[in-house]
Amino acid sequence: MPHAPRTAFVAPGLESWRDGLAQAGVAIVRERADLAVVRGHDPVPDAEAAIVVGRGGRRALRGRAGIRRYAALPGAREPHLILPVDRPHVSSYAIRQWTVPSSALRRR
């Protein structure tokens, strides 16, 4: 997304996403969201951006323009980083800088 979402729809069963987005100040709504977080078998509501958790993302988003793929680390249930799959240099930089402390200050 070009900007942080202000509102999000989160499908039932994805409470960790709902909690994390709420902690980040994103309002959880039932319709007209900036961001939709669903599973591959869930219908994808109309939203500016969608996160499809697990398998079935390509099928769920078929026909939508401007699709980009991301990987959640360490996993989709409780992501600490969300990285673009098609930008290996960005992903590599983020992993190096944010997951492995390289200085004494960052090791604390």
mmCIF file with all atom_site columns, C-alpha atoms in Angstrom:
data_model
loop_
_atom_site.group_PDB
_atom_site.id
_atom_site.type_symbol
_atom_site.label_atom_id
_atom_site.label_alt_id
_atom_site.label_comp_id
_atom_site.label_asym_id
_atom_site.label_entity_id
_atom_site.label_seq_id
_atom_site.pdbx_PDB_ins_code
_atom_site.Cartn_x
_atom_site.Cartn_y
_atom_site.Cartn_z
_atom_site.occupancy
_atom_site.B_iso_or_equiv
_atom_site.pdbx_formal_charge
_atom_site.auth_seq_id
_atom_site.auth_comp_id
_atom_site.auth_asym_id
_atom_site.auth_atom_id
_atom_site.pdbx_PDB_model_num
ATOM 1   C CA . MET A 1 1   ? 0.000   0.000   0.000   1.00 0.00 ? 1   MET A CA 1
ATOM 2   C CA . PRO A 1 2   ? 1.253   3.494   -0.701  1.00 0.00 ? 2   PRO A CA 1
ATOM 3   C CA . HIS A 1 3   ? 0.090   4.609   2.748   1.00 0.00 ? 3   HIS A CA 1
ATOM 4   C CA . ALA A 1 4   ? -0.788  3.014   6.081   1.00 0.00 ? 4   ALA A CA 1
ATOM 5   C CA . PRO A 1 5   ? -4.390  1.767   6.242   1.00 0.00 ? 5   PRO A CA 1
ATOM 6   C CA . ARG A 1 6   ? -6.805  3.616   8.501   1.00 0.00 ? 6   ARG A CA 1
ATOM 7   C CA . THR A 1 7   ? -9.475  0.899   8.391   1.00 0.00 ? 7   THR A CA 1
ATOM 8   C CA . ALA A 1 8   ? -9.380  -2.879  7.981   1.00 0.00 ? 8   ALA A CA 1
ATOM 9   C CA . PHE A 1 9   ? -11.772 -5.778  7.580   1.00 0.00 ? 9   PHE A CA 1
ATOM 10  C CA . VAL A 1 10  ? -10.449 -8.972  9.208   1.00 0.00 ? 10  VAL A CA 1
ATOM 11  C CA . ALA A 1 11  ? -12.165 -12.302 8.515   1.00 0.00 ? 11  ALA A CA 1
ATOM 12  C CA . PRO A 1 12  ? -13.319 -14.433 11.459  1.00 0.00 ? 12  PRO A CA 1
ATOM 13  C CA . GLY A 1 13  ? -10.603 -16.733 12.779  1.00 0.00 ? 13  GLY A CA 1
ATOM 14  C CA . LEU A 1 14  ? -7.751  -14.287 12.173  1.00 0.00 ? 14  LEU A CA 1
ATOM 15  C CA . GLU A 1 15  ? -7.779  -12.708 15.629  1.00 0.00 ? 15  GLU A CA 1
ATOM 16  C CA . SER A 1 16  ? -4.018  -12.155 15.781  1.00 0.00 ? 16  SER A CA 1
ATOM 17  C CA . TRP A 1 17  ? -4.307  -9.942  12.691  1.00 0.00 ? 17  TRP A CA 1
ATOM 18  C CA . ARG A 1 18  ? -7.276  -8.116  14.204  1.00 0.00 ? 18  ARG A CA 1
ATOM 19  C CA . ASP A 1 19  ? -5.407  -7.545  17.471  1.00 0.00 ? 19  ASP A CA 1
ATOM 20  C CA . GLY A 1 20  ? -2.201  -6.421  15.755  1.00 0.00 ? 20  GLY A CA 1
ATOM 21  C CA . LEU A 1 21  ? -3.965  -3.989  13.450  1.00 0.00 ? 21  LEU A CA 1
ATOM 22  C CA . ALA A 1 22  ? -5.996  -2.563  16.346  1.00 0.00 ? 22  ALA A CA 1
ATOM 23  C CA . GLN A 1 23  ? -2.789  -2.104  18.386  1.00 0.00 ? 23  GLN A CA 1
ATOM 24  C CA . ALA A 1 24  ? -1.324  -0.232  15.417  1.00 0.00 ? 24  ALA A CA 1
ATOM 25  C CA . GLY A 1 25  ? -4.265  2.183   15.490  1.00 0.00 ? 25  GLY A CA 1
ATOM 26  C CA . VAL A 1 26  ? -6.176  0.731   12.534  1.00 0.00 ? 26  VAL A CA 1
ATOM 27  C CA . ALA A 1 27  ? -9.960  0.795   12.986  1.00 0.00 ? 27  ALA A CA 1
ATOM 28  C CA . ILE A 1 28  ? -11.575 -2.624  12.438  1.00 0.00 ? 28  ILE A CA 1
ATOM 29  C CA . VAL A 1 29  ? -14.716 -2.307  10.290  1.00 0.00 ? 29  VAL A CA 1
ATOM 30  C CA . ARG A 1 30  ? -17.188 -4.627  8.557   1.00 0.00 ? 30  ARG A CA 1
ATOM 31  C CA . GLU A 1 31  ? -17.287 -2.907  5.156   1.00 0.00 ? 31  GLU A CA 1
ATOM 32  C CA . ARG A 1 32  ? -15.541 -0.256  3.061   1.00 0.00 ? 32  ARG A CA 1
ATOM 33  C CA . ALA A 1 33  ? -12.094 -0.941  4.470   1.00 0.00 ? 33  ALA A CA 1
ATOM 34  C CA . ASP A 1 34  ? -8.719  0.278   3.239   1.00 0.00 ? 34  ASP A CA 1
ATOM 35  C CA . LEU A 1 35  ? -7.351  -3.223  3.896   1.00 0.00 ? 35  LEU A CA 1
ATOM 36  C CA . ALA A 1 36  ? -8.997  -6.657  3.901   1.00 0.00 ? 36  ALA A CA 1
ATOM 37  C CA . VAL A 1 37  ? -7.358  -9.629  5.650   1.00 0.00 ? 37  VAL A CA 1
ATOM 38  C CA . VAL A 1 38  ? -8.913  -12.964 4.641   1.00 0.00 ? 38  VAL A CA 1
ATOM 39  C CA . ARG A 1 39  ? -8.062  -16.628 4.057   1.00 0.00 ? 39  ARG A CA 1
ATOM 40  C CA . GLY A 1 40  ? -7.802  -18.121 0.583   1.00 0.00 ? 40  GLY A CA 1
ATOM 41  C CA . HIS A 1 41  ? -11.275 -19.678 0.788   1.00 0.00 ? 41  HIS A CA 1
ATOM 42  C CA . ASP A 1 42  ? -12.962 -16.481 2.076   1.00 0.00 ? 42  ASP A CA 1
ATOM 43  C CA . PRO A 1 43  ? -14.624 -14.011 -0.288  1.00 0.00 ? 43  PRO A CA 1
ATOM 44  C CA . VAL A 1 44  ? -12.455 -10.922 -0.682  1.00 0.00 ? 44  VAL A CA 1
ATOM 45  C CA . PRO A 1 45  ? -14.437 -7.761  0.084   1.00 0.00 ? 45  PRO A CA 1
ATOM 46  C CA . ASP A 1 46  ? -13.929 -4.585  -1.898  1.00 0.00 ? 46  ASP A CA 1
ATOM 47  C CA . ALA A 1 47  ? -10.870 -2.878  -0.421  1.00 0.00 ? 47  ALA A CA 1
ATOM 48  C CA . GLU A 1 48  ? -7.884  -0.882  -1.620  1.00 0.00 ? 48  GLU A CA 1
ATOM 49  C CA . ALA A 1 49  ? -5.570  -3.727  -0.563  1.00 0.00 ? 49  ALA A CA 1
ATOM 50  C CA . ALA A 1 50  ? -6.034  -7.338  0.488   1.00 0.00 ? 50  ALA A CA 1
ATOM 51  C CA . ILE A 1 51  ? -3.937  -9.785  2.470   1.00 0.00 ? 51  ILE A CA 1
ATOM 52  C CA . VAL A 1 52  ? -4.789  -13.414 1.794   1.00 0.00 ? 52  VAL A CA 1
ATOM 53  C CA . VAL A 1 53  ? -3.416  -15.605 4.582   1.00 0.00 ? 53  VAL A CA 1
ATOM 54  C CA . GLY A 1 54  ? -2.350  -19.112 3.623   1.00 0.00 ? 54  GLY A CA 1
ATOM 55  C CA . ARG A 1 55  ? -2.962  -21.008 0.428   1.00 0.00 ? 55  ARG A CA 1
ATOM 56  C CA . GLY A 1 56  ? -5.393  -19.934 -2.264  1.00 0.00 ? 56  GLY A CA 1
ATOM 57  C CA . GLY A 1 57  ? -4.328  -16.316 -2.568  1.00 0.00 ? 57  GLY A CA 1
ATOM 58  C CA . ARG A 1 58  ? -3.864  -16.343 -6.334  1.00 0.00 ? 58  ARG A CA 1
ATOM 59  C CA . ARG A 1 59  ? -7.294  -17.852 -6.870  1.00 0.00 ? 59  ARG A CA 1
ATOM 60  C CA . ALA A 1 60  ? -8.947  -15.469 -4.392  1.00 0.00 ? 60  ALA A CA 1
ATOM 61  C CA . LEU A 1 61  ? -7.403  -12.408 -6.054  1.00 0.00 ? 61  LEU A CA 1
ATOM 62  C CA . ARG A 1 62  ? -7.747  -13.525 -9.681  1.00 0.00 ? 62  ARG A CA 1
ATOM 63  C CA . GLY A 1 63  ? -8.944  -10.688 -11.882 1.00 0.00 ? 63  GLY A CA 1
ATOM 64  C CA . ARG A 1 64  ? -7.734  -7.888  -9.618  1.00 0.00 ? 64  ARG A CA 1
ATOM 65  C CA . ALA A 1 65  ? -5.226  -5.436  -11.036 1.00 0.00 ? 65  ALA A CA 1
ATOM 66  C CA . GLY A 1 66  ? -1.952  -4.483  -9.376  1.00 0.00 ? 66  GLY A CA 1
ATOM 67  C CA . ILE A 1 67  ? -1.421  -7.616  -7.278  1.00 0.00 ? 67  ILE A CA 1
ATOM 68  C CA . ARG A 1 68  ? 1.872   -7.880  -5.356  1.00 0.00 ? 68  ARG A CA 1
ATOM 69  C CA . ARG A 1 69  ? 2.911   -10.879 -3.302  1.00 0.00 ? 69  ARG A CA 1
ATOM 70  C CA . TYR A 1 70  ? 4.369   -10.663 0.205   1.00 0.00 ? 70  TYR A CA 1
ATOM 71  C CA . ALA A 1 71  ? 5.739   -13.141 2.721   1.00 0.00 ? 71  ALA A CA 1
ATOM 72  C CA . ALA A 1 72  ? 5.063   -12.830 6.448   1.00 0.00 ? 72  ALA A CA 1
ATOM 73  C CA . LEU A 1 73  ? 7.901   -13.737 8.812   1.00 0.00 ? 73  LEU A CA 1
ATOM 74  C CA . PRO A 1 74  ? 8.122   -15.733 10.944  1.00 0.00 ? 74  PRO A CA 1
ATOM 75  C CA . GLY A 1 75  ? 4.595   -16.752 9.894   1.00 0.00 ? 75  GLY A CA 1
ATOM 76  C CA . ALA A 1 76  ? 1.173   -15.466 8.965   1.00 0.00 ? 76  ALA A CA 1
ATOM 77  C CA . ARG A 1 77  ? -0.351  -16.001 12.410  1.00 0.00 ? 77  ARG A CA 1
ATOM 78  C CA . GLU A 1 78  ? 1.943   -13.492 14.136  1.00 0.00 ? 78  GLU A CA 1
ATOM 79  C CA . PRO A 1 79  ? 3.998   -11.622 11.551  1.00 0.00 ? 79  PRO A CA 1
ATOM 80  C CA . HIS A 1 80  ? 6.919   -9.487  12.669  1.00 0.00 ? 80  HIS A CA 1
ATOM 81  C CA . LEU A 1 81  ? 7.925   -8.546  9.130   1.00 0.00 ? 81  LEU A CA 1
ATOM 82  C CA . ILE A 1 82  ? 5.910   -8.479  5.922   1.00 0.00 ? 82  ILE A CA 1
ATOM 83  C CA . LEU A 1 83  ? 8.247   -8.524  2.939   1.00 0.00 ? 83  LEU A CA 1
ATOM 84  C CA . PRO A 1 84  ? 7.652   -8.140  -0.811  1.00 0.00 ? 84  PRO A CA 1
ATOM 85  C CA . VAL A 1 85  ? 8.349   -11.429 -2.622  1.00 0.00 ? 85  VAL A CA 1
ATOM 86  C CA . ASP A 1 86  ? 9.174   -9.668  -5.899  1.00 0.00 ? 86  ASP A CA 1
ATOM 87  C CA . ARG A 1 87  ? 11.753  -7.314  -4.304  1.00 0.00 ? 87  ARG A CA 1
ATOM 88  C CA . PRO A 1 88  ? 14.611  -9.559  -3.131  1.00 0.00 ? 88  PRO A CA 1
ATOM 89  C CA . HIS A 1 89  ? 16.968  -6.675  -2.305  1.00 0.00 ? 89  HIS A CA 1
ATOM 90  C CA . VAL A 1 90  ? 14.350  -4.990  -0.105  1.00 0.00 ? 90  VAL A CA 1
ATOM 91  C CA . SER A 1 91  ? 13.589  -8.285  1.633   1.00 0.00 ? 91  SER A CA 1
ATOM 92  C CA . SER A 1 92  ? 17.267  -9.078  2.127   1.00 0.00 ? 92  SER A CA 1
ATOM 93  C CA . TYR A 1 93  ? 17.934  -5.624  3.596   1.00 0.00 ? 93  TYR A CA 1
ATOM 94  C CA . ALA A 1 94  ? 14.979  -5.869  5.985   1.00 0.00 ? 94  ALA A CA 1
ATOM 95  C CA . ILE A 1 95  ? 16.019  -9.303  7.209   1.00 0.00 ? 95  ILE A CA 1
ATOM 96  C CA . ARG A 1 96  ? 19.637  -8.218  7.737   1.00 0.00 ? 96  ARG A CA 1
ATOM 97  C CA . GLN A 1 97  ? 18.747  -4.961  9.494   1.00 0.00 ? 97  GLN A CA 1
ATOM 98  C CA . TRP A 1 98  ? 15.746  -5.969  11.580  1.00 0.00 ? 98  TRP A CA 1
ATOM 99  C CA . THR A 1 99  ? 16.311  -9.574  12.583  1.00 0.00 ? 99  THR A CA 1
ATOM 100 C CA . VAL A 1 100 ? 20.024  -10.005 13.278  1.00 0.00 ? 100 VAL A CA 1
ATOM 101 C CA . PRO A 1 101 ? 21.692  -7.570  15.686  1.00 0.00 ? 101 PRO A CA 1
ATOM 102 C CA . SER A 1 102 ? 24.948  -6.338  14.185  1.00 0.00 ? 102 SER A CA 1
ATOM 103 C CA . SER A 1 103 ? 26.079  -3.979  16.932  1.00 0.00 ? 103 SER A CA 1
ATOM 104 C CA . ALA A 1 104 ? 26.387  -4.156  20.707  1.00 0.00 ? 104 ALA A CA 1
ATOM 105 C CA . LEU A 1 105 ? 23.607  -1.568  21.054  1.00 0.00 ? 105 LEU A CA 1
ATOM 106 C CA . ARG A 1 106 ? 21.165  -3.650  18.992  1.00 0.00 ? 106 ARG A CA 1
ATOM 107 C CA . ARG A 1 107 ? 22.018  -6.853  20.907  1.00 0.00 ? 107 ARG A CA 1
ATOM 108 C CA . ARG A 1 108 ? 20.572  -5.469  24.151  1.00 0.00 ? 108 ARG A CA 1
#
